């Protein structure tokens, strides 16, 4: 048994897609979530800034005793994880590899679509991951920069005409390409899954990278003692708005209470977190 917590972070609400799955698969775990709501979005920022934010997010999480960190952000996983994971001794799980493994397992026609932030799509991380697993897959990728602000503002329900129009504009080319599998390569995007599914068609597999990363985490962490399950939420701005949408998204009857922290004060990664 290992009663240390699992840390999870993202730029905002998106990483809750991983938390929801962790709650389902590992209900006894102590989870510490950080959403960088004061600095969202990450996806349009430079690599240098994303690496700096990732170091601070990681340093904050490592101020707790952790056994693993789930990087529940496609942008960080694509752009900064390779650098920052070398600086810490706790295992860090990104979303790209688990999502690629699932996509290659699901596709039948070998045509896979990838959507993500500008940073993620420019990095080519998902294409590289897919082609390593199966060089014969055909991919089509598109950045969808308006999705994150829509989600952070609660505009993700079916019937929201603005969200539906944006989905149609971004996904038309991918649908016309005939993909049977679509990687929602940013962890915010599964919140738009109902609208995306209704546009793409029920037969298209939608891959939720946060959920895949959570499922992968379960395969290697030593479990907590039963009865330990609880989640702490921290944000860098507007805990009320985060709490409102978080409860709705996680399906928690009680409103999620998030604590405000000063993320910029967490500069240095503490390395002494070895098992
Ligand atoms: N949810 C994140 C991702 O998976 C970040 C979105 C953003 O902040 O731009 O890419």
Coordinates of C-alpha atoms and ligand atoms in Angstrom, one line a residue:
X1 CA 0.0 0.0 0.0
X2 CA 1.2 3.5 -0.8
X3 CA -0.9 6.3 0.8
X4 CA 0.8 9.1 -1.0
X5 CA -1.4 11.2 -3.3
X6 CA -1.7 11.3 -7.1
X7 CA -1.1 14.9 -8.4
X8 CA -3.0 16.0 -11.5
X9 CA -2.7 19.3 -13.3
X10 CA -4.0 21.2 -16.3
X11 CA -4.4 24.9 -17.4
X12 CA -8.0 24.8 -16.1
X13 CA -11.1 22.6 -16.2
X14 CA -9.8 20.1 -18.9
X15 CA -7.8 17.9 -16.5
X16 CA -11.0 17.0 -14.7
X17 CA -11.5 14.5 -17.6
X18 CA -8.6 12.6 -15.9
X19 CA -9.9 13.1 -12.4
X20 CA -13.3 11.8 -13.3
X21 CA -11.7 8.6 -14.6
X22 CA -9.4 8.3 -11.6
X23 CA -12.5 8.6 -9.3
X24 CA -14.1 5.8 -11.3
X25 CA -11.1 3.5 -11.5
X26 CA -9.4 4.2 -8.2
X27 CA -11.9 5.5 -5.8
X28 CA -9.6 5.0 -2.8
X29 CA -6.9 7.4 -4.0
X30 CA -6.0 10.8 -2.5
X31 CA -5.9 13.2 -5.5
X32 CA -4.5 16.7 -5.6
X33 CA -5.7 18.7 -8.6
X34 CA -4.3 22.0 -9.8
X35 CA -6.0 24.0 -12.5
X36 CA -4.0 27.0 -13.7
X37 CA -7.2 29.1 -14.2
X38 CA -5.3 32.4 -13.9
X39 CA -3.1 31.6 -16.9
X40 CA -5.4 29.5 -19.2
X41 CA -5.0 29.0 -22.1
X42 CA -1.5 27.4 -22.5
X43 CA -2.0 26.2 -26.0
X44 CA -1.2 29.5 -27.8
X45 CA 1.9 30.3 -25.7
X46 CA 5.6 29.8 -26.5
X47 CA 7.4 26.6 -25.6
X48 CA 9.5 28.6 -23.1
X49 CA 6.4 29.9 -21.3
X50 CA 4.8 26.5 -21.2
X51 CA 7.9 24.9 -19.8
X52 CA 8.1 27.6 -17.1
X53 CA 4.4 27.1 -16.2
X54 CA 4.9 23.3 -16.1
X55 CA 7.9 23.7 -13.7
X56 CA 5.7 25.8 -11.4
X57 CA 2.7 23.5 -11.6
X58 CA 4.9 20.5 -10.9
X59 CA 6.7 22.3 -8.0
X60 CA 3.3 23.1 -6.4
X61 CA 2.1 19.5 -6.7
X62 CA 5.5 18.3 -5.3
X63 CA 4.9 20.4 -2.2
X64 CA 2.7 17.4 -1.3
X65 CA 3.8 13.8 -0.9
X66 CA 3.1 12.2 -4.3
X67 CA 3.5 8.9 -5.9
X68 CA 2.8 10.0 -9.4
X69 CA 1.8 13.1 -11.5
X70 CA -0.8 12.9 -14.2
X71 CA -0.1 15.7 -16.8
X72 CA -3.7 16.1 -17.8
X73 CA -2.9 18.6 -20.5
X74 CA -2.2 17.8 -24.2
X75 CA -0.2 20.9 -24.6
X76 CA 2.1 20.3 -21.7
X77 CA 2.4 16.6 -22.6
X78 CA 3.4 17.6 -26.2
X79 CA 5.6 20.6 -25.5
X80 CA 7.2 20.4 -22.0
X81 CA 6.9 17.0 -20.5
X82 CA 10.1 15.6 -22.1
X83 CA 12.1 18.4 -20.4
X84 CA 10.4 18.6 -17.0
X85 CA 10.1 14.9 -16.3
X86 CA 13.9 14.6 -16.3
X87 CA 14.0 17.1 -13.5
X88 CA 11.8 15.2 -11.0
X89 CA 12.0 11.7 -9.5
X90 CA 8.2 11.1 -9.3
X91 CA 6.8 9.4 -12.4
X92 CA 4.9 11.8 -14.7
X93 CA 2.3 10.4 -17.0
X94 CA 1.4 12.4 -20.1
X95 CA -1.8 12.0 -22.2
X96 CA -0.2 11.6 -25.7
X97 CA 1.1 8.0 -25.6
X98 CA -2.0 6.5 -23.8
X99 CA -4.3 8.2 -26.3
X100 CA -2.3 7.0 -29.3
X101 CA -2.3 3.4 -28.0
X102 CA -6.1 3.5 -27.7
X103 CA -6.6 5.2 -31.1
X104 CA -4.5 2.5 -32.9
X105 CA -6.5 -0.2 -31.1
X106 CA -9.9 1.3 -32.0
X107 CA -9.4 2.3 -35.7
X108 CA -10.5 -0.1 -38.4
X109 CA -10.0 2.0 -41.5
X110 CA -6.6 3.4 -40.3
X111 CA -7.7 7.0 -40.7
X112 CA -7.3 8.9 -37.5
X113 CA -8.1 12.6 -36.8
X114 CA -6.3 14.7 -34.2
X115 CA -7.5 17.9 -32.8
X116 CA -5.7 20.0 -30.2
X117 CA -4.3 23.4 -29.2
X118 CA -2.0 25.3 -31.5
X119 CA 1.0 24.2 -29.5
X120 CA 0.0 20.5 -29.6
X121 CA -0.7 20.4 -33.3
X122 CA 2.5 22.3 -34.2
X123 CA 4.5 19.8 -32.1
X124 CA 3.3 16.9 -34.2
X125 CA 3.3 14.8 -31.0
X126 CA 0.2 12.7 -31.7
X127 CA 1.2 11.9 -35.3
X128 CA 4.7 10.8 -34.1
X129 CA 3.1 8.6 -31.4
X130 CA 0.7 7.1 -33.8
X131 CA 3.3 6.4 -36.5
X132 CA 5.6 4.8 -34.0
X133 CA 2.8 2.4 -33.1
X134 CA 1.6 1.8 -36.7
X135 CA 3.4 3.5 -39.6
X136 CA 0.4 2.7 -41.9
X137 CA -2.1 5.0 -40.2
X138 CA -3.2 8.1 -42.1
X139 CA -3.6 11.2 -40.0
X140 CA -5.3 14.6 -40.4
X141 CA -4.7 17.2 -37.7
X142 CA -6.3 20.6 -36.9
X143 CA -5.8 23.2 -34.1
X144 CA -9.1 24.3 -32.6
X145 CA -8.1 27.5 -30.5
X146 CA -11.7 28.5 -29.8
X147 CA -12.6 25.3 -28.0
X148 CA -10.8 26.0 -24.7
X149 CA -12.4 29.5 -24.1
X150 CA -15.8 28.0 -24.9
X151 CA -15.3 25.2 -22.3
X152 CA -13.8 27.5 -19.7
X153 CA -17.0 29.7 -20.1
X154 CA -19.4 26.7 -19.7
X155 CA -20.4 26.8 -23.4
X156 CA -20.2 23.0 -24.1
X157 CA -23.8 21.8 -23.9
X158 CA -25.6 20.4 -26.9
X159 CA -28.0 23.1 -28.2
X160 CA -25.4 25.9 -27.7
X161 CA -25.5 27.4 -31.2
X162 CA -22.1 29.1 -31.0
X163 CA -20.3 26.0 -29.8
X164 CA -22.1 23.9 -32.5
X165 CA -21.0 26.4 -35.3
X166 CA -17.4 26.4 -34.1
X167 CA -17.3 22.6 -34.0
X168 CA -18.7 22.4 -37.5
X169 CA -16.1 24.8 -38.9
X170 CA -13.2 23.1 -37.2
X171 CA -14.2 19.5 -38.0
X172 CA -15.6 19.7 -41.5
X173 CA -12.3 18.7 -43.2
X174 CA -11.7 15.9 -40.7
X175 CA -15.1 14.5 -41.2
X176 CA -14.8 14.7 -45.0
X177 CA -11.4 12.8 -44.8
X178 CA -13.4 9.8 -43.5
X179 CA -11.8 9.2 -40.1
X180 CA -13.3 6.5 -37.9
X181 CA -11.3 7.6 -34.9
X182 CA -10.8 11.1 -33.5
X183 CA -8.3 12.0 -30.8
X184 CA -9.6 14.8 -28.7
X185 CA -6.0 15.8 -28.1
X186 CA -6.7 18.6 -25.6
X187 CA -8.2 17.5 -22.3
X188 CA -10.8 20.3 -22.5
X189 CA -12.3 18.9 -25.6
X190 CA -14.1 15.9 -24.1
X191 CA -16.4 18.4 -22.4
X192 CA -17.6 19.2 -26.0
X193 CA -18.0 15.5 -26.8
X194 CA -21.8 15.5 -27.2
X195 CA -21.6 18.3 -29.8
X196 CA -18.6 16.7 -31.5
X197 CA -20.3 13.2 -31.6
X198 CA -23.4 14.6 -33.0
X199 CA -21.4 16.3 -35.8
X200 CA -19.0 13.5 -36.6
X201 CA -21.6 10.6 -36.2
X202 CA -22.0 8.0 -33.6
X203 CA -19.8 5.5 -35.4
X204 CA -16.6 7.6 -35.0
X205 CA -14.6 6.7 -31.9
X206 CA -13.8 9.7 -29.8
X207 CA -10.6 9.2 -27.8
X208 CA -10.5 11.0 -24.4
X209 CA -6.7 11.5 -23.6
X210 CA -7.3 12.4 -19.9
X211 CA -9.3 9.2 -19.3
X212 CA -6.6 7.1 -21.1
X213 CA -3.8 8.6 -19.0
X214 CA -5.8 7.9 -15.8
X215 CA -6.4 4.3 -16.9
X216 CA -2.7 3.9 -17.7
X217 CA -1.8 5.3 -14.2
X218 CA -3.8 2.6 -12.6
X219 CA -1.6 0.0 -14.2
X220 CA 1.6 1.0 -12.3
X221 CA 0.8 2.9 -9.1
X222 CA 0.7 1.0 -5.9
X223 CA -2.8 1.5 -4.5
X224 CA -3.8 3.5 -1.4
X225 CA -5.3 1.8 1.6
X226 CA -9.1 1.4 1.1
X227 CA -11.2 4.3 2.6
X228 CA -8.6 7.0 1.8
X229 CA -10.3 8.4 -1.2
X230 CA -10.6 12.2 -1.3
X231 CA -9.7 15.0 -3.8
X232 CA -8.3 18.5 -3.1
X233 CA -8.7 21.1 -5.7
X234 CA -6.4 24.2 -6.2
X235 CA -6.6 26.9 -8.7
X236 CA -4.7 30.1 -9.5
X237 CA -7.8 32.3 -10.1
X238 CA -11.6 32.4 -9.6
X239 CA -12.3 29.3 -7.4
X240 CA -16.1 29.9 -7.5
X241 CA -16.4 29.6 -11.2
X242 CA -14.1 26.6 -11.3
X243 CA -16.1 25.0 -8.5
X244 CA -19.4 25.5 -10.3
X245 CA -18.4 23.9 -13.6
X246 CA -16.2 21.3 -11.9
X247 CA -19.1 19.9 -9.9
X248 CA -21.3 19.7 -12.9
X249 CA -18.6 18.0 -15.0
X250 CA -17.6 15.5 -12.4
X251 CA -21.2 14.8 -11.6
X252 CA -20.6 15.6 -7.9
X253 CA -23.8 16.4 -6.0
X254 CA -21.9 18.7 -3.7
X255 CA -20.3 21.8 -5.0
X256 CA -16.5 21.4 -5.5
X257 CA -14.6 23.7 -3.2
X258 CA -11.3 24.9 -4.7
X259 CA -8.6 26.8 -2.9
X260 CA -6.8 29.7 -4.4
X261 CA -3.0 29.5 -4.6
X262 CA -0.2 31.8 -5.8
X263 CA 1.3 29.6 -8.5
X264 CA 4.0 32.1 -9.4
X265 CA 5.6 31.6 -6.0
X266 CA 6.3 27.9 -6.8
X267 CA 9.5 28.3 -8.8
X268 CA 11.8 25.5 -8.0
X269 CA 11.1 21.8 -8.4
X270 CA 11.9 19.9 -5.2
X271 CA 13.7 16.7 -6.2
X272 CA 13.5 15.0 -2.8
X273 CA 10.3 13.1 -3.6
X274 CA 11.9 9.7 -4.3
X275 CA 10.3 6.6 -3.0
Ligands
LIG1 N1 -6.3 21.3 -21.6 C1 -5.1 21.6 -22.1 C2 -4.6 20.7 -23.2 O1 -4.9 19.6 -23.1 C3 -4.7 23.1 -22.3 C4 -5.6 23.9 -23.1 C5 -5.0 25.3 -23.0 O2 -4.8 25.8 -21.9 O3 -4.8 25.9 -24.1 O4 -4.0 21.1 -24.2

